[in-house]
Short mmCIF file of C-alpha atoms in Angstrom, two decimals:
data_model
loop_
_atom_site.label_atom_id
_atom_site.label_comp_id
_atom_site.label_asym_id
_atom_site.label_seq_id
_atom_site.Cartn_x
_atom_site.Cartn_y
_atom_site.Cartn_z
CA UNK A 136 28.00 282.37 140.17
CA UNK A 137 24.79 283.99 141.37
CA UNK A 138 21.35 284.30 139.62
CA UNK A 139 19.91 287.19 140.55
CA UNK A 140 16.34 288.50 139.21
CA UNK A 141 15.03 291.12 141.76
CA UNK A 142 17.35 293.31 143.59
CA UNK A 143 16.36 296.27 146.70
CA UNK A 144 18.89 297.88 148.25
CA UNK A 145 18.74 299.29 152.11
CA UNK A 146 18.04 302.74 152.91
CA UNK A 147 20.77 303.18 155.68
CA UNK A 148 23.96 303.17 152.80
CA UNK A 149 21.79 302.32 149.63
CA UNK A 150 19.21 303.53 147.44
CA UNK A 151 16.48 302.14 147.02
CA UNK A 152 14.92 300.76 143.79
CA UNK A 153 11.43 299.87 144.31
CA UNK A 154 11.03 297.71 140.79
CA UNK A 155 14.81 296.75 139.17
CA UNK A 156 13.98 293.58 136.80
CA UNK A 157 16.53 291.67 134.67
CA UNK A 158 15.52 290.41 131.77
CA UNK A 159 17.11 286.98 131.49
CA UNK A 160 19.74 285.59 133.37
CA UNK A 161 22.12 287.98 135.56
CA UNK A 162 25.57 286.35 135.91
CA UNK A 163 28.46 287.75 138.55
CA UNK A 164 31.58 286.20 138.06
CA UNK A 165 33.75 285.42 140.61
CA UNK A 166 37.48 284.82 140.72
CA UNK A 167 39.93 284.92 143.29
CA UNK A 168 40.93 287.96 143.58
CA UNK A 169 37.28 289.36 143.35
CA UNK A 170 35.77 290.71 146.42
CA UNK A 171 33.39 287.75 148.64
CA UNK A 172 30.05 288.86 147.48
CA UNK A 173 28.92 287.27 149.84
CA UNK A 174 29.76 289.90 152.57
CA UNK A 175 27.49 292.43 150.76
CA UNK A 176 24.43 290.08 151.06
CA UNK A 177 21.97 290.40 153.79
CA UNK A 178 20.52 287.31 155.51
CA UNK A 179 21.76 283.65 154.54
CA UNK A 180 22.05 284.16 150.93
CA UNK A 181 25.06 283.07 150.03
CA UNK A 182 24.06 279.39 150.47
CA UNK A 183 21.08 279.90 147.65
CA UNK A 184 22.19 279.74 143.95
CA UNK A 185 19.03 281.66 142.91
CA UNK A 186 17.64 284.64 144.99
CA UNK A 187 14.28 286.00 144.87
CA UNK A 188 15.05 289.24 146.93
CA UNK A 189 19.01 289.87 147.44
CA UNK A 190 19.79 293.31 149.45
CA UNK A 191 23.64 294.53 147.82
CA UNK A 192 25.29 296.92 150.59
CA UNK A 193 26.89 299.52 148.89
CA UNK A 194 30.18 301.62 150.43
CA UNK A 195 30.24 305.01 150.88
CA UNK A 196 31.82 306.77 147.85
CA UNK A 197 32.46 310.14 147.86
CA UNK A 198 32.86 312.07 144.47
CA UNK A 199 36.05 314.21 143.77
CA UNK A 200 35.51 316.40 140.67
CA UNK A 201 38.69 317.51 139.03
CA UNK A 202 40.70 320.58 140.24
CA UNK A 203 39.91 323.58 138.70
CA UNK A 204 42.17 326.89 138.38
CA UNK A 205 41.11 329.51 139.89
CA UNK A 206 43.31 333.10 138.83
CA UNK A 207 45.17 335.10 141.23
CA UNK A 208 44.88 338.66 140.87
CA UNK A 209 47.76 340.37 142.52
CA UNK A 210 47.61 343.16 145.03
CA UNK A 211 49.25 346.30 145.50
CA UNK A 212 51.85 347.47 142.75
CA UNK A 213 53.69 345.09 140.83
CA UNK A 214 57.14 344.08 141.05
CA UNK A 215 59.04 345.52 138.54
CA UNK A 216 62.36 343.79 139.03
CA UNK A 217 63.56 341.34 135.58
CA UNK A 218 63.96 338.02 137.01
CA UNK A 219 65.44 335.54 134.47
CA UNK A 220 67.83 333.35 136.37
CA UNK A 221 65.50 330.68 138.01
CA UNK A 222 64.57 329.33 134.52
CA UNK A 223 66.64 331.84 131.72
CA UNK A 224 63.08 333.43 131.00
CA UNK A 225 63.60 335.85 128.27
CA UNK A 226 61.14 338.14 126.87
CA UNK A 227 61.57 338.56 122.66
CA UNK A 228 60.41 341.40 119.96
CA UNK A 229 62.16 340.49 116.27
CA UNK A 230 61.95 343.97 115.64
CA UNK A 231 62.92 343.23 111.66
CA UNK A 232 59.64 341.47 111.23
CA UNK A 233 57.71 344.61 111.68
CA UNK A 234 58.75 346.67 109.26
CA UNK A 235 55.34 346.32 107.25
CA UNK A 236 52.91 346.00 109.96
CA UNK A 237 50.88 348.67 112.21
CA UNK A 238 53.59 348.08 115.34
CA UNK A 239 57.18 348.63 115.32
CA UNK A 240 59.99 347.71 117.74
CA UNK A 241 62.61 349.65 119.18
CA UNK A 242 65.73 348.01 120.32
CA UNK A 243 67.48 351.27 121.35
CA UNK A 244 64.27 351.93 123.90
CA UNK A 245 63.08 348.41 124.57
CA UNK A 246 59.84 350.03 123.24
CA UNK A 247 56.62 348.97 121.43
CA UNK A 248 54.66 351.39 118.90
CA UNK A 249 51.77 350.04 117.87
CA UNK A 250 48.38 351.27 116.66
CA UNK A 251 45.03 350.98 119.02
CA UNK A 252 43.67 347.53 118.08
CA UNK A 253 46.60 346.26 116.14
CA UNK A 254 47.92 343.04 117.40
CA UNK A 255 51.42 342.74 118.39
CA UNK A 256 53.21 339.64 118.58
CA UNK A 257 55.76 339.17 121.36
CA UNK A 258 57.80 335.29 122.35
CA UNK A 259 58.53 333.74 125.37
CA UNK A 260 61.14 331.15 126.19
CA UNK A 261 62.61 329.49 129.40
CA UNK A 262 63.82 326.27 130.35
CA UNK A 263 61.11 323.41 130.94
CA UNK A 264 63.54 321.62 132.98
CA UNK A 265 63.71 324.11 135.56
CA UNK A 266 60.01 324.70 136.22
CA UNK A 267 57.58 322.36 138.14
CA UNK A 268 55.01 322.08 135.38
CA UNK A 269 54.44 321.55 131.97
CA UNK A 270 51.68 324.24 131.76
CA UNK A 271 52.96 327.41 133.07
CA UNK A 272 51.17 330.80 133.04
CA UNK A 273 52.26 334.32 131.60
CA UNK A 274 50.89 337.54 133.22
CA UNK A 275 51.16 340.63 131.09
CA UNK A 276 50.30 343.75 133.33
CA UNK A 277 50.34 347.35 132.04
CA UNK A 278 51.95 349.78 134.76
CA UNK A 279 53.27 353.62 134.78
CA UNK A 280 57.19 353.96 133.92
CA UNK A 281 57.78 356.84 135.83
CA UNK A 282 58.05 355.48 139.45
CA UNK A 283 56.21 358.43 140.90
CA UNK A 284 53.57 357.14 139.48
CA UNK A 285 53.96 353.65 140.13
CA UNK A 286 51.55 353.70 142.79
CA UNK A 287 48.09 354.18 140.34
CA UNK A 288 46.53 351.61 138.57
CA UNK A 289 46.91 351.86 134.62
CA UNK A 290 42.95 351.75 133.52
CA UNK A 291 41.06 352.55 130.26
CA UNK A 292 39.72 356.47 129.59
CA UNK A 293 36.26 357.06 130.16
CA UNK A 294 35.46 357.41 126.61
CA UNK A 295 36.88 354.28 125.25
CA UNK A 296 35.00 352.37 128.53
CA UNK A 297 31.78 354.02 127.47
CA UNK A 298 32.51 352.89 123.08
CA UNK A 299 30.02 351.03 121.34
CA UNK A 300 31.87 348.48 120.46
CA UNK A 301 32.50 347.27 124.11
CA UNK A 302 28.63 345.65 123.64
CA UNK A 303 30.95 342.92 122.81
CA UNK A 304 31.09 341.72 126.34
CA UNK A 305 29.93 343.68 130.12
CA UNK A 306 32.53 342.40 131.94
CA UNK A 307 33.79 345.52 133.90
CA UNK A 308 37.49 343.52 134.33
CA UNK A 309 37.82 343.31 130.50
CA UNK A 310 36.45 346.53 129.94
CA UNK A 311 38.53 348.63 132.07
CA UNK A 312 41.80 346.61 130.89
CA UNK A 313 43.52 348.71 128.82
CA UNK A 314 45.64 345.01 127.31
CA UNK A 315 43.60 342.21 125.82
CA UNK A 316 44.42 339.13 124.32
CA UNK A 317 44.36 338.87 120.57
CA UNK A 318 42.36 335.52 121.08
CA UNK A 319 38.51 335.79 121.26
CA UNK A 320 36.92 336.49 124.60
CA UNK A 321 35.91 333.62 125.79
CA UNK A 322 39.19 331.73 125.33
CA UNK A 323 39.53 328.69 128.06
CA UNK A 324 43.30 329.48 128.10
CA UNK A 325 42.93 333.34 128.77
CA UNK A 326 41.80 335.14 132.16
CA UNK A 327 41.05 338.27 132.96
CA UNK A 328 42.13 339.58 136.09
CA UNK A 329 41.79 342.53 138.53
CA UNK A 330 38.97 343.61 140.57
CA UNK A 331 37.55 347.26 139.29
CA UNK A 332 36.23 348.12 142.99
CA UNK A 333 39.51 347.83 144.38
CA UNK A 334 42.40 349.83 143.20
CA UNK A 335 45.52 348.14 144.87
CA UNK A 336 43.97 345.27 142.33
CA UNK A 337 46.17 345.69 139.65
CA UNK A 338 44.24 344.68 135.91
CA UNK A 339 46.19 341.93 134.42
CA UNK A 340 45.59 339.29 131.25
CA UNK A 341 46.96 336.24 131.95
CA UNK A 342 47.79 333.14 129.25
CA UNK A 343 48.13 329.72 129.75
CA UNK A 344 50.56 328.40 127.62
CA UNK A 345 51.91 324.46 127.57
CA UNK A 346 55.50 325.42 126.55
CA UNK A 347 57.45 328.69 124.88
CA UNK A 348 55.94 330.30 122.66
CA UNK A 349 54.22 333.76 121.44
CA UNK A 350 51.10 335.44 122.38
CA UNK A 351 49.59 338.41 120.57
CA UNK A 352 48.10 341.30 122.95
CA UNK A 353 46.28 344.60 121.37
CA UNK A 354 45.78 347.76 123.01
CA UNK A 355 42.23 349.30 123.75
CA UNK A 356 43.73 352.50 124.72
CA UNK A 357 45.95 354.81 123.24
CA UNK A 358 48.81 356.90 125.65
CA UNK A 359 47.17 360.15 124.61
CA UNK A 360 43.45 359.80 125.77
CA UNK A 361 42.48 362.90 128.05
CA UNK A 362 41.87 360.26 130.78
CA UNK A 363 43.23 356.83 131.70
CA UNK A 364 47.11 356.57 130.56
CA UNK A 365 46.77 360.66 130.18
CA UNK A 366 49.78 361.12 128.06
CA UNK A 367 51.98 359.17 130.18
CA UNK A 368 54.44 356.50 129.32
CA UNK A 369 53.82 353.18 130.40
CA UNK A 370 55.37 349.47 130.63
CA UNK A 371 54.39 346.06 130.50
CA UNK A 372 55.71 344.01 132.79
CA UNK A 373 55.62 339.97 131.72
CA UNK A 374 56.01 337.49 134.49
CA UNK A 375 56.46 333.36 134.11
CA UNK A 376 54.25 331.91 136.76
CA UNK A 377 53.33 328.21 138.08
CA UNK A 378 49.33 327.60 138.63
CA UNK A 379 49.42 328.57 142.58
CA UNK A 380 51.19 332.14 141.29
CA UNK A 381 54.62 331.80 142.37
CA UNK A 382 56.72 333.66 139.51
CA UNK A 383 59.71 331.59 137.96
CA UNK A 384 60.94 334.63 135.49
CA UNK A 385 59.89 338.43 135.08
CA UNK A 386 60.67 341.15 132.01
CA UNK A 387 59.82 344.39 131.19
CA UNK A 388 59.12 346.22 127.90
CA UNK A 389 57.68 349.22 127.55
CA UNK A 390 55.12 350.25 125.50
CA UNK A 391 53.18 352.84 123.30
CA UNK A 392 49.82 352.73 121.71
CA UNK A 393 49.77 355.78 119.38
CA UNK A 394 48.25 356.72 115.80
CA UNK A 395 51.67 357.34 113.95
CA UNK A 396 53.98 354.46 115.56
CA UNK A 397 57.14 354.94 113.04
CA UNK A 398 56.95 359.26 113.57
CA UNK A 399 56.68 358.94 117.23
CA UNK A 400 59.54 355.96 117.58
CA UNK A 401 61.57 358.02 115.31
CA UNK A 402 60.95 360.96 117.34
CA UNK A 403 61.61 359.43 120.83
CA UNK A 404 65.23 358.06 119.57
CA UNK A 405 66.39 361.25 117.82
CA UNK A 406 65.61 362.37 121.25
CA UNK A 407 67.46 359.80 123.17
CA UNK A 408 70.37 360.03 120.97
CA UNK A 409 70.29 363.96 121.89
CA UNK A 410 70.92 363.53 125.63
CA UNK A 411 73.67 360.98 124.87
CA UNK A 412 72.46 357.69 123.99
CA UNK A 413 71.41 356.77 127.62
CA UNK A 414 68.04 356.43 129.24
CA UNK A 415 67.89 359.82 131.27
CA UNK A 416 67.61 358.74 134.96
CA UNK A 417 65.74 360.28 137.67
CA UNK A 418 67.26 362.82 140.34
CA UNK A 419 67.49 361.34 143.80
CA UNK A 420 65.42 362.70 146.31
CA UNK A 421 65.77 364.73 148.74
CA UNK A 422 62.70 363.65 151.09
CA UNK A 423 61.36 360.16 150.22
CA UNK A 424 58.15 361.38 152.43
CA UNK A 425 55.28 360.80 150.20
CA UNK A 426 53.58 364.23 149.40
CA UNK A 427 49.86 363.99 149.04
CA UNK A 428 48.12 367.46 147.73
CA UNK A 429 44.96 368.58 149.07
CA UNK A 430 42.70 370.79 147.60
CA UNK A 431 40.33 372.77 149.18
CA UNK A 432 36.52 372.98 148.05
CA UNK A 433 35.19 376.59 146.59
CA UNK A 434 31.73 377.63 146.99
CA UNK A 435 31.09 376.90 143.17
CA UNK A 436 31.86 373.64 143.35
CA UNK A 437 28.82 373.37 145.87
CA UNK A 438 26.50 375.47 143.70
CA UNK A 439 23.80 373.89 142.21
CA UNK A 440 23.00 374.52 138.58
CA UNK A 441 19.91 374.14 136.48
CA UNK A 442 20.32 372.68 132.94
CA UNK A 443 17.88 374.08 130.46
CA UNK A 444 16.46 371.79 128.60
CA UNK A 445 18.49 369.92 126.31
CA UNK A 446 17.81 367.24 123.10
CA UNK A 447 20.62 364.25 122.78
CA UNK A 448 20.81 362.15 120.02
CA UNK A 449 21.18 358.78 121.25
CA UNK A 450 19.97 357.04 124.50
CA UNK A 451 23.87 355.68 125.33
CA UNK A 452 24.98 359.67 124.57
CA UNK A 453 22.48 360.67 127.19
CA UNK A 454 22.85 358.04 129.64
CA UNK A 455 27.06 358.40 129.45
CA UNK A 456 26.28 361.97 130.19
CA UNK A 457 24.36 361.59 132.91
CA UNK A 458 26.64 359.24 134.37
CA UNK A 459 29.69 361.07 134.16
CA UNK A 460 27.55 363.92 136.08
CA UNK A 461 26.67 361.57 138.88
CA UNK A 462 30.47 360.79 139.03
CA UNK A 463 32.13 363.78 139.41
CA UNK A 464 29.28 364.73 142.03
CA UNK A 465 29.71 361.31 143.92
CA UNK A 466 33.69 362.49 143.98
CA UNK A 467 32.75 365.90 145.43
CA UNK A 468 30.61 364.59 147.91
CA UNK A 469 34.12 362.62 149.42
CA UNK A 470 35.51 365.56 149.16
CA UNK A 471 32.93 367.79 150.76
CA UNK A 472 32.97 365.06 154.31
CA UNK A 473 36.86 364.74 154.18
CA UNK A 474 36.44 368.72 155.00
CA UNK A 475 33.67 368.56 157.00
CA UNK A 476 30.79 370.38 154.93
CA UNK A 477 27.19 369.53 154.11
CA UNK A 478 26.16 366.93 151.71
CA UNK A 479 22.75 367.17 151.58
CA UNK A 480 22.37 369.17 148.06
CA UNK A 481 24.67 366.51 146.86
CA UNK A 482 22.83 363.58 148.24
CA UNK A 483 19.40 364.88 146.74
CA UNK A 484 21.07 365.67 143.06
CA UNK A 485 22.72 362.48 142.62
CA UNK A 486 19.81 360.00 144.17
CA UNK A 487 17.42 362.49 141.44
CA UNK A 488 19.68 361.60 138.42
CA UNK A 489 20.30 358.09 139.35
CA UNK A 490 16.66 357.62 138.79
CA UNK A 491 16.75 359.44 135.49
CA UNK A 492 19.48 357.00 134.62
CA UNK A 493 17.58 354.01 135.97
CA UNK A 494 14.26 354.89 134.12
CA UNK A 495 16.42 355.88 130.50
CA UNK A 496 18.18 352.27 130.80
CA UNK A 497 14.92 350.44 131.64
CA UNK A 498 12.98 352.19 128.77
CA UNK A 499 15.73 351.55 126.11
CA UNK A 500 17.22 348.15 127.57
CA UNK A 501 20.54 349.75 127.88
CA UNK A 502 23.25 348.87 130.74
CA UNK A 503 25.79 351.45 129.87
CA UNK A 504 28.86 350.91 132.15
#
């Protein structure tokens, strides 16, 4: 064994420690299957039994930190085919569990009804042997029923974006989500996905679970806001998928986030029952050529308007309004060079009330999405 009471180390494939003392005796044992020590000494040292300066050669070692997931957030519109046959993955609602609680189920639809901001609990099952991992992933994403619409991207209504009670985070993909997670935000095992600056980037919430179970989701939106869902029916579509984002299972169920959820399931069965106890299905047809309505621009829309002066009460009521004005400007201003006619009132208004915005946020501390 070696005595060893100063050590340096070379600079080519070392570091160098100017001053390393031992207090006391240093021992390296050696055994056979040890590496020859010797080879990492410089000069003729392995003949001494105690070295005043030793120089240890140290190999290149590279660290590899663990892998980390990184969420895919799917483009264009979503499949909407069920897929159950690669690993039987089934999609369950006990419906008779309900009965007392702000969401109900309805088997005859394959519905939801459920209150804005009520959790509802729905189970997921397939077989582990058939899927490559123990941890698999389950992607809830809210899309339009009606396939005419399938095409838009479900997001939140401008009013429930703009609530108070979104200071709870500023993350514009959680915000404009009209699904979240039941679990806190924040929650290791649940990702947000979706990209609000492009639109073929559908939102999505997506769970990591480490074998079947439930999840609870809650709706920040309800079907009859003014904007967003507009009144318009709407599915979820549930898909089993491995870490890379290959799906091994998909289900549908659709959905409604309403204030009365027993009057308007009632209502939408007596109704179904009424045109025969079948899902009414779409007429073919006739020209699959997608129709895309243009509307021309009218001289008001181009007018520019004084406000007299007005009190708010509130900063976030005066900035929201402000911004929805700079909005619906920054739209007609695509408009107005998609026909070919002048921007330049448009360009002076909105940089002017971007400003106002800018100094009203500043002044108050407010970032008001």
């Amino acid at each position: 064994m070696f005595k060893m009471e100063d050590i340096s180390m070379s600079p080519s494939n070392t570091q160098d420690l100017d001053l390393l003392t031992f207090e006391g005796d240093v021992f390296l044992p050696v055994t056979e299957n040890d590496f020859n020590i010797s080879s990492y000494l410089t000069g003729d040292a392995s003949s001494e039994v105690t070295l005043d300066v030793a120089t240890i050669v140290v190999p290149d070692m590279k660290y590899s930190p663990p892998n980390q997931f990184i969420p895919i957030s799917p483009r264009g519109p979503p499949e909407r085919k069920d897929e159950s046959e690669k690993c039987n993955f089934v999609v369950e609602i006990d419906g008779s569990r309900t009965q007392k609680k702000k969401f109900l189920y309805s088997y005859l639809l394959n519905r939801i009804y459920v209150e804005m901001g009520s959790n509802f609990s729905v189970n997921f099952n397939w077989d582990v042997s058939k899927v490559p991992d123990r941890e698999m992933y389950i992607r809830a994403t809210v899309v339009f029923a009606d396939p005419d619409q399938g095409e838009k991207r479900v997001e939140r209504c401008f009013q429930h974006v703009h609530a108070q009670w979104n200071a709870e985070t500023t993350d514009a993909v959680v915000v404009n989500n009209v699904l979240r997670s039941a679990r806190e935000l924040g929650d290791p095992n649940v990702y947000y996905c979706g990209n609000p600056d492009e639109t073929d980037c559908w939102y999505s919430v997506l769970v990591r679970l480490n074998r079947p179970t439930g999840h609870a989701y809650s709706f920040v939106c309800k079907n009859s806001c003014g904007s967003g869902i507009n009144r318009r029916a709407i599915d979820i579509i549930f898909t089993l998928e491995d870490s890379r984002g290959i799906v091994y299972g998909r289900q549908s169920v659709g959905a409604r986030a309403c204030s009365c959820p027993r009057r308007d399931m009632k209502g939408n069965e007596e109704e179904l029952k009424a045109a025969g106890g079948k899902r009414r299905k779409l007429p073919p047809k006739e020209n699959p050529i997608k129709k895309v309505k243009l509307e021309l621009v009218t001289n008001d829309d181009n007018q520019v308007v004084t406000l007299p002066k007005i009190d708010i009460v509130g900063p976030r009521a005066a900035i929201t309004s402000l911004k929805v004005a700079n909005s619906m400007m920054e739209q007609q201003r695509a408009t107005n060079r998609s026909h070919q006619q002048s921007v330049e009132e448009l360009d002076r208004c909105i940089t002017a009330i971007k400003k106002i915005i800018d100094n009203l946020e500043s002044k108050y501390k407010l970032n008001v999405l």
